[in-house]
Amino acid sequence: MTVATAPQSPPVTSPPARGPARRGALRWILPLGPALVLLALFLAGPILWSVYIAFTNETLTGSASVNSQFVGFANFVKLFGDPSFLNSFFLTFVFVIGSAVIGQNTLGLIIALLQRGRGRVTRSVVNGVVIAAWVVPEVVAAACWFSFLAEDGTLNTVLRIEQEWLYTAPMVAVILANIWRGTAFSMLVYSAALSEVPADLVEAAAVDGAGPGRRLLHITLPLIRRSIMANLMLITLQTLASFGLIYALTGGGPGTASQTTPLYMYEQAFRYFEIGYGSAIALVLLVIGALFSLVYLRLIKVEEGA
Amino acid sequence: MKRTLAGSLLLLTALAGCGSDPAQDASGSKELEVLYRVEPTWPHLEKMLTGAKKQYEAAHPGVKVKLTAVQGNNEAYYTKLALLNRSPDSAPDLYYHDTFQVNADVAAGKLAPLDDYLAKWPDWNTQFPDSVKQAAKGTDGKIYGVPVSTDTRGLWYQKDVFAKAGLPVPWEPKTWNDVLTAARTIKQKVPGVIPFTMYSTKIHGEASTMQGFEMLLYGTPGGTLYDETQKKWVAGGKNFTDALTFINTIYREELGPKQADAHNAKLGDKITLEWFPQAELGISLDGAWASSAWKATGTKPWPQWTEKIGWTPMPTQNGEPPGAVSMSGGWVMAMSAYTQNKQEAFDFITVATNKENSMVYSVGTGDLTARKDVAADPKYTEGNPSIKFWTDLASVTHYRPAFEEYPKVSTEIQEAMEAVTTGAQTPEEATAAYVKALPAAVGGPDKVLAR
């Protein structure tokens, strides 16, 4: 999370150098040892296990649960020929682009921009409302949106119409709910980044006759571009793995109309008990997340190199 | 940065150190953990088990019964149970188990056979009919659970709606067409009323497969999922397509509920708590238990239901003998292979399924009792005139081929049903997709019988 706010700030957090590593490895192995063992046991262990079972036909029950077999890449071959997976993959893409890259990112930036130079009261109120949505647990947020969008819910009652939003437009529903819930994060990142934009630079541009749009496009955005990249990376990863909100709101339905990859993975692993296949899906999701991060990191690097 | 990291790691170590002292059972008394399912609209099992716990603990000093509830629907319960069963440490000693899951757990070595204990329990031979005893029989011929209840399935209908539509009461459909004709008449004559409901989407899980699809498939001539003589799974065929065509007709002609309702996890509650009492629904393909909500002690007391609601068997496709079809399943109390206290655990099963507790359960849930003495007791049929009808359906009932592969086959059936429900596929396309997916589900093309 520090990545998001750090790029613009001067290096105040780094401690004074004290010549580490020179006085023997014991100095750090001794205190760190127990923690490393625990981490290896409880973090690396399960991760390695799940990588392993992705290459087996392991199930939660049935004969394959007691003598599962190594099946090589069979799970992955099946995966890429599986229309349900490809459907979930497409929906995940729509969900990430719609709710994170476009929704949260843009809305967060807009709110942060609008808040500049406003009074404390306005800022506190807006911040409070936006952050409240973020603090609310996923399931609660989903319940709120369910009662808002349900057939006899708030929206239909206010508009006096009969529209089954969760059936006719499930992706729109989950995207809206996720924007509502996650905008606070982007807003905070951009508020911090904007506060680092030197006011004199903006004023100078204004004196030179640049309008607000021009100032934003040519002064502000270029100055916070690294925050934009970092924010995009973080919210992409968060949204890619988003499960609870969609599960509680639509359950991936109707049918598979909002079944993003994490939901498909849950269904295969825990409802149909195909834990090996589910782990294979998880691995693919991990690789996709890693690819996204690489792209963003590369973009940041290019910026820094330039 | 490094120092912060080291600090947090140390903190983690300290925290982990605090938690790593497992609680030792100091008292020496034995404990039996019983896993069961509960929902706000379905408190019946909890009520029965709470009573059984009291009786058992009074008769067995030194043994404590710990009731562990799983909140949620059947699907949530299956998942929770499967995960708890992954380790002997977390596996419950006893659990309420759906019969179609039994063979998969037998294959995984998670269930204990009960035959030795049952031989010494007089009730088993005197009170449980042979047909019911099969409920949790493993492929190895051993018994893995004592039935808590059994059930049959058929049609419920709203008599006021039928009167408005000009349909005869009592209604006795002889073929699928009679059912569809009645639904069409309701749609035409009583606008605003849902003519027909059935479970046909994935969200209803096994209920869709069993109450929905199998009630149709097993009513076609020779229709079955599994060929007993060749010991192979039947791949589609005309019977399969015909069953899907029925579902397709329901939704394409808009004789069923709205799509949003068809995909609503609470469809069952809508049917019993709203639509039937408010005369907004004509016919429902469902189970014997559907009326339990309307009892004085139910979730939606509706004393008039006995006059307003009718029941009739689901006919076979074209009236082929025996003229009607039903499916039976049910739930059992099963014992974990991991339990340390097998005799105590079995004793709890005998208490939970004794006459008194079986009565509490059946009267509460509306499920049919597995015990002869309960069935003979007037308290059992009191206030529910439909019980005799549902019990008699046992003469035409079918059982699921509850082999280890069955849950996966069921999943594929749900895919096919849902594709037809939404209209994403035609019945022919959905059947073709099932035929394609079946070999992988049952463990190879040699286990599939082409039709």
Coordinates of C-alpha atoms in Angstrom, one line a residue, chain A residues 17-292:
Chain A
A17 CA 22.0 3.0 7.2
R18 CA 23.7 0.9 9.9
G19 CA 25.9 -1.5 7.9
P20 CA 23.7 -4.6 8.0
A21 CA 24.8 -8.2 7.0
R22 CA 28.4 -7.5 7.9
R23 CA 28.3 -9.0 11.4
G24 CA 27.3 -12.5 10.4
A25 CA 24.1 -14.1 9.4
L26 CA 23.4 -15.1 13.0
R27 CA 22.3 -11.6 13.8
W28 CA 19.2 -12.0 11.7
I29 CA 18.7 -15.7 11.4
L30 CA 18.3 -16.1 15.2
P31 CA 15.4 -13.7 15.7
L32 CA 13.8 -14.3 12.3
G33 CA 14.2 -18.1 12.3
P34 CA 10.9 -19.0 14.1
A35 CA 8.9 -16.6 11.9
L36 CA 10.5 -17.9 8.8
V37 CA 9.6 -21.5 9.8
L38 CA 6.1 -20.5 10.5
L39 CA 5.8 -18.6 7.2
A40 CA 7.2 -21.6 5.3
L41 CA 4.8 -23.9 7.1
F42 CA 1.6 -22.0 7.0
L43 CA 2.1 -19.8 3.9
A44 CA 4.5 -21.5 1.5
G45 CA 3.2 -25.0 2.4
P46 CA -0.4 -24.5 1.4
I47 CA 0.7 -22.5 -1.7
L48 CA 3.0 -25.3 -2.8
W49 CA 0.3 -27.9 -2.1
S50 CA -2.3 -26.1 -4.1
V51 CA 0.2 -25.8 -7.0
Y52 CA 0.8 -29.5 -6.7
I53 CA -2.8 -30.6 -6.6
A54 CA -3.5 -28.4 -9.7
F55 CA -1.7 -31.2 -11.5
T56 CA -3.7 -34.0 -10.0
N57 CA -7.3 -35.2 -10.1
E58 CA -7.8 -34.6 -6.4
T59 CA -11.4 -34.2 -5.2
L60 CA -12.9 -33.4 -1.8
T61 CA -14.6 -36.7 -1.5
G62 CA -15.0 -39.9 -3.5
S63 CA -12.2 -42.4 -4.4
A64 CA -10.1 -39.7 -6.0
S65 CA -9.8 -38.0 -2.6
V66 CA -7.9 -41.0 -1.2
N67 CA -5.7 -41.9 -4.1
S68 CA -5.5 -39.0 -6.4
Q69 CA -3.3 -39.3 -9.4
F70 CA -0.9 -37.0 -11.1
V71 CA -2.5 -36.0 -14.4
G72 CA 0.0 -33.6 -15.8
F73 CA -1.5 -30.7 -17.7
A74 CA -4.9 -32.4 -18.1
N75 CA -6.6 -29.9 -15.9
F76 CA -5.2 -27.0 -17.9
V77 CA -6.1 -28.6 -21.2
K78 CA -9.6 -29.1 -20.0
L79 CA -9.7 -25.6 -18.7
F80 CA -8.9 -23.9 -22.0
G81 CA -11.5 -26.0 -23.8
D82 CA -14.1 -25.3 -21.2
P83 CA -16.7 -22.8 -22.4
S84 CA -17.8 -22.1 -18.8
F85 CA -14.2 -21.0 -18.0
L86 CA -13.8 -18.9 -21.1
N87 CA -17.1 -17.3 -20.3
S88 CA -16.0 -16.6 -16.7
F89 CA -12.7 -15.2 -18.1
F90 CA -14.5 -12.8 -20.3
L91 CA -16.8 -11.7 -17.5
T92 CA -13.8 -11.2 -15.2
F93 CA -12.2 -8.9 -17.9
V94 CA -15.4 -6.9 -18.2
F95 CA -15.6 -6.7 -14.4
V96 CA -12.0 -5.5 -13.9
I97 CA -12.2 -3.0 -16.7
G98 CA -15.7 -1.8 -15.9
S99 CA -15.5 -1.5 -12.1
A100 CA -11.8 -1.0 -11.4
V101 CA -10.0 0.6 -14.3
I102 CA -12.8 2.8 -15.5
G103 CA -15.2 3.0 -12.5
Q104 CA -13.2 3.2 -9.3
N105 CA -10.2 4.8 -10.9
T106 CA -12.0 7.6 -12.7
L107 CA -14.5 8.3 -10.0
G108 CA -11.8 8.3 -7.3
L109 CA -9.8 10.8 -9.4
I110 CA -12.8 13.0 -10.0
I111 CA -13.8 13.1 -6.3
A112 CA -10.2 13.8 -5.3
L113 CA -10.0 16.6 -7.9
L114 CA -13.3 18.1 -6.8
Q115 CA -12.2 18.1 -3.2
R116 CA -9.1 20.2 -3.8
G117 CA -9.5 23.6 -2.1
R118 CA -12.9 22.8 -0.6
G119 CA -13.7 23.6 3.0
R120 CA -12.9 21.1 5.8
V121 CA -16.6 20.3 6.4
T122 CA -17.3 19.4 2.8
R123 CA -14.2 17.3 2.6
S124 CA -15.0 15.5 5.9
V125 CA -18.5 14.7 4.8
V126 CA -17.6 13.5 1.3
N127 CA -14.6 11.5 2.7
G128 CA -16.8 10.0 5.4
V129 CA -19.5 8.9 3.0
V130 CA -17.1 7.4 0.4
I131 CA -14.9 5.7 3.0
A132 CA -17.9 4.3 4.8
A133 CA -18.8 2.3 1.7
W134 CA -15.3 1.0 1.7
V135 CA -15.2 0.0 5.3
V136 CA -18.5 -1.9 5.1
P137 CA -17.8 -5.6 4.8
E138 CA -18.4 -7.2 1.4
V139 CA -21.4 -9.2 2.4
V140 CA -23.1 -6.2 3.9
A141 CA -22.4 -4.1 0.8
A142 CA -23.9 -6.9 -1.3
A143 CA -27.0 -7.1 1.0
C144 CA -27.4 -3.3 0.6
W145 CA -27.2 -3.5 -3.1
F146 CA -29.5 -6.5 -3.2
S147 CA -32.2 -4.7 -1.3
F148 CA -31.6 -1.7 -3.6
L149 CA -31.9 -3.6 -6.8
A150 CA -34.3 -6.4 -5.9
E151 CA -37.6 -6.6 -7.7
D152 CA -39.4 -5.1 -4.7
G153 CA -36.4 -3.1 -3.8
T154 CA -35.7 0.6 -3.2
L155 CA -34.9 1.5 -6.8
N156 CA -38.0 0.0 -8.3
T157 CA -40.1 1.4 -5.5
V158 CA -38.8 4.9 -6.0
L159 CA -39.0 4.7 -9.8
R160 CA -42.4 2.9 -9.6
I161 CA -41.2 0.4 -12.2
E162 CA -40.9 -3.4 -12.3
Q163 CA -37.5 -4.3 -13.5
E164 CA -35.6 -7.3 -12.4
W165 CA -32.1 -5.7 -12.4
L166 CA -30.3 -8.6 -10.9
Y167 CA -31.7 -10.9 -13.6
T168 CA -31.6 -8.6 -16.7
A169 CA -28.4 -6.8 -15.9
P170 CA -26.4 -8.8 -13.4
M171 CA -23.0 -7.5 -14.6
V172 CA -24.1 -3.9 -14.4
A173 CA -25.3 -4.6 -10.9
V174 CA -22.1 -6.1 -9.7
I175 CA -20.0 -3.5 -11.4
L176 CA -21.9 -0.7 -9.9
A177 CA -21.8 -2.3 -6.5
N178 CA -18.0 -2.7 -6.8
I179 CA -17.5 0.9 -7.9
W180 CA -19.6 2.1 -5.0
R181 CA -17.6 0.0 -2.6
G182 CA -14.1 0.4 -3.9
T183 CA -13.9 4.1 -5.0
A184 CA -12.6 5.2 -1.6
F185 CA -9.3 3.5 -2.2
S186 CA -8.6 5.3 -5.4
M187 CA -9.8 8.6 -3.9
L188 CA -7.4 8.3 -1.0
V189 CA -4.5 7.5 -3.3
Y190 CA -5.3 10.4 -5.6
S191 CA -5.9 12.8 -2.7
A192 CA -2.4 12.1 -1.4
A193 CA -0.9 12.3 -4.9
L194 CA -2.6 15.6 -5.7
S195 CA -1.4 17.2 -2.4
E196 CA 2.1 16.7 -3.7
V197 CA 1.4 18.6 -6.9
P198 CA 3.2 22.0 -6.4
A199 CA 0.6 24.7 -6.3
D200 CA 2.9 27.3 -7.8
L201 CA 3.2 25.2 -10.9
V202 CA -0.5 25.1 -11.4
E203 CA -0.8 28.8 -10.7
A204 CA 2.0 29.6 -13.1
A205 CA 0.1 27.7 -15.8
A206 CA -3.1 29.6 -14.9
V207 CA -1.2 32.9 -15.2
D208 CA 0.0 31.7 -18.6
G209 CA -3.6 31.4 -19.6
A210 CA -4.2 27.6 -19.4
G211 CA -7.8 26.7 -18.6
P212 CA -8.8 24.1 -16.0
G213 CA -9.0 21.3 -18.5
R214 CA -5.6 22.1 -19.9
R215 CA -4.0 22.4 -16.5
L216 CA -5.4 19.0 -15.5
L217 CA -4.2 17.3 -18.7
H218 CA -0.8 18.9 -19.0
I219 CA 0.2 19.7 -15.4
T220 CA -1.7 17.6 -12.9
L221 CA -2.0 14.3 -14.6
P222 CA 1.6 14.0 -15.8
L223 CA 2.7 14.8 -12.3
I224 CA 0.7 12.1 -10.7
R225 CA 1.1 9.5 -13.4
R226 CA 3.1 7.1 -11.3
S227 CA 0.4 7.2 -8.6
I228 CA -2.1 6.4 -11.4
M229 CA -0.2 3.4 -12.5
A230 CA 0.4 2.1 -8.9
N231 CA -3.3 2.7 -8.1
L232 CA -4.4 0.9 -11.3
M233 CA -2.2 -2.1 -10.4
L234 CA -3.5 -2.4 -6.9
I235 CA -7.2 -2.1 -7.8
T236 CA -6.8 -4.4 -10.7
L237 CA -5.4 -7.1 -8.4
Q238 CA -8.1 -6.5 -5.8
T239 CA -10.9 -6.7 -8.4
L240 CA -9.5 -9.7 -10.2
A241 CA -9.7 -11.7 -7.0
S242 CA -13.1 -10.2 -5.9
F243 CA -15.4 -13.0 -4.7
G244 CA -17.6 -12.2 -1.8
L245 CA -19.4 -9.2 -3.3
I246 CA -20.5 -11.0 -6.4
Y247 CA -21.2 -14.3 -4.6
A248 CA -23.5 -12.6 -2.1
L249 CA -25.2 -10.3 -4.7
T250 CA -25.9 -12.6 -7.6
G251 CA -24.2 -15.9 -6.8
G252 CA -22.7 -15.7 -10.3
G253 CA -26.1 -15.9 -11.8
P254 CA -28.6 -16.0 -13.3
G255 CA -27.1 -19.0 -14.9
T256 CA -23.5 -18.0 -15.5
A257 CA -24.3 -14.4 -16.5
S258 CA -22.1 -12.9 -13.7
Q259 CA -19.9 -15.9 -12.9
T260 CA -16.4 -14.4 -12.9
T261 CA -13.4 -16.7 -12.6
P262 CA -13.2 -16.6 -8.8
L263 CA -16.8 -17.7 -8.6
Y264 CA -16.3 -20.4 -11.2
M265 CA -13.3 -21.6 -9.3
Y266 CA -15.3 -21.8 -6.1
E267 CA -18.1 -23.7 -7.8
Q268 CA -15.8 -26.2 -9.2
A269 CA -13.7 -26.7 -6.1
F270 CA -16.2 -26.5 -3.3
R271 CA -19.6 -27.2 -4.8
Y272 CA -18.6 -29.9 -7.3
F273 CA -15.7 -30.9 -5.1
E274 CA -13.1 -30.8 -7.9
I275 CA -10.4 -29.3 -5.8
G276 CA -7.7 -30.2 -8.3
Y277 CA -9.4 -28.5 -11.1
G278 CA -10.3 -25.6 -8.9
S279 CA -6.6 -25.2 -8.0
A280 CA -5.7 -25.2 -11.7
I281 CA -8.1 -22.3 -12.2
A282 CA -6.5 -20.5 -9.2
L283 CA -3.1 -20.9 -10.8
V284 CA -4.3 -19.4 -14.1
L285 CA -5.8 -16.5 -12.2
L286 CA -2.5 -16.0 -10.4
V287 CA -0.7 -15.9 -13.7
I288 CA -3.1 -13.4 -15.1
G289 CA -2.7 -11.2 -12.0
A290 CA 1.1 -11.4 -12.4
L291 CA 0.9 -10.4 -16.0
F292 CA -1.2 -7.4 -15.2

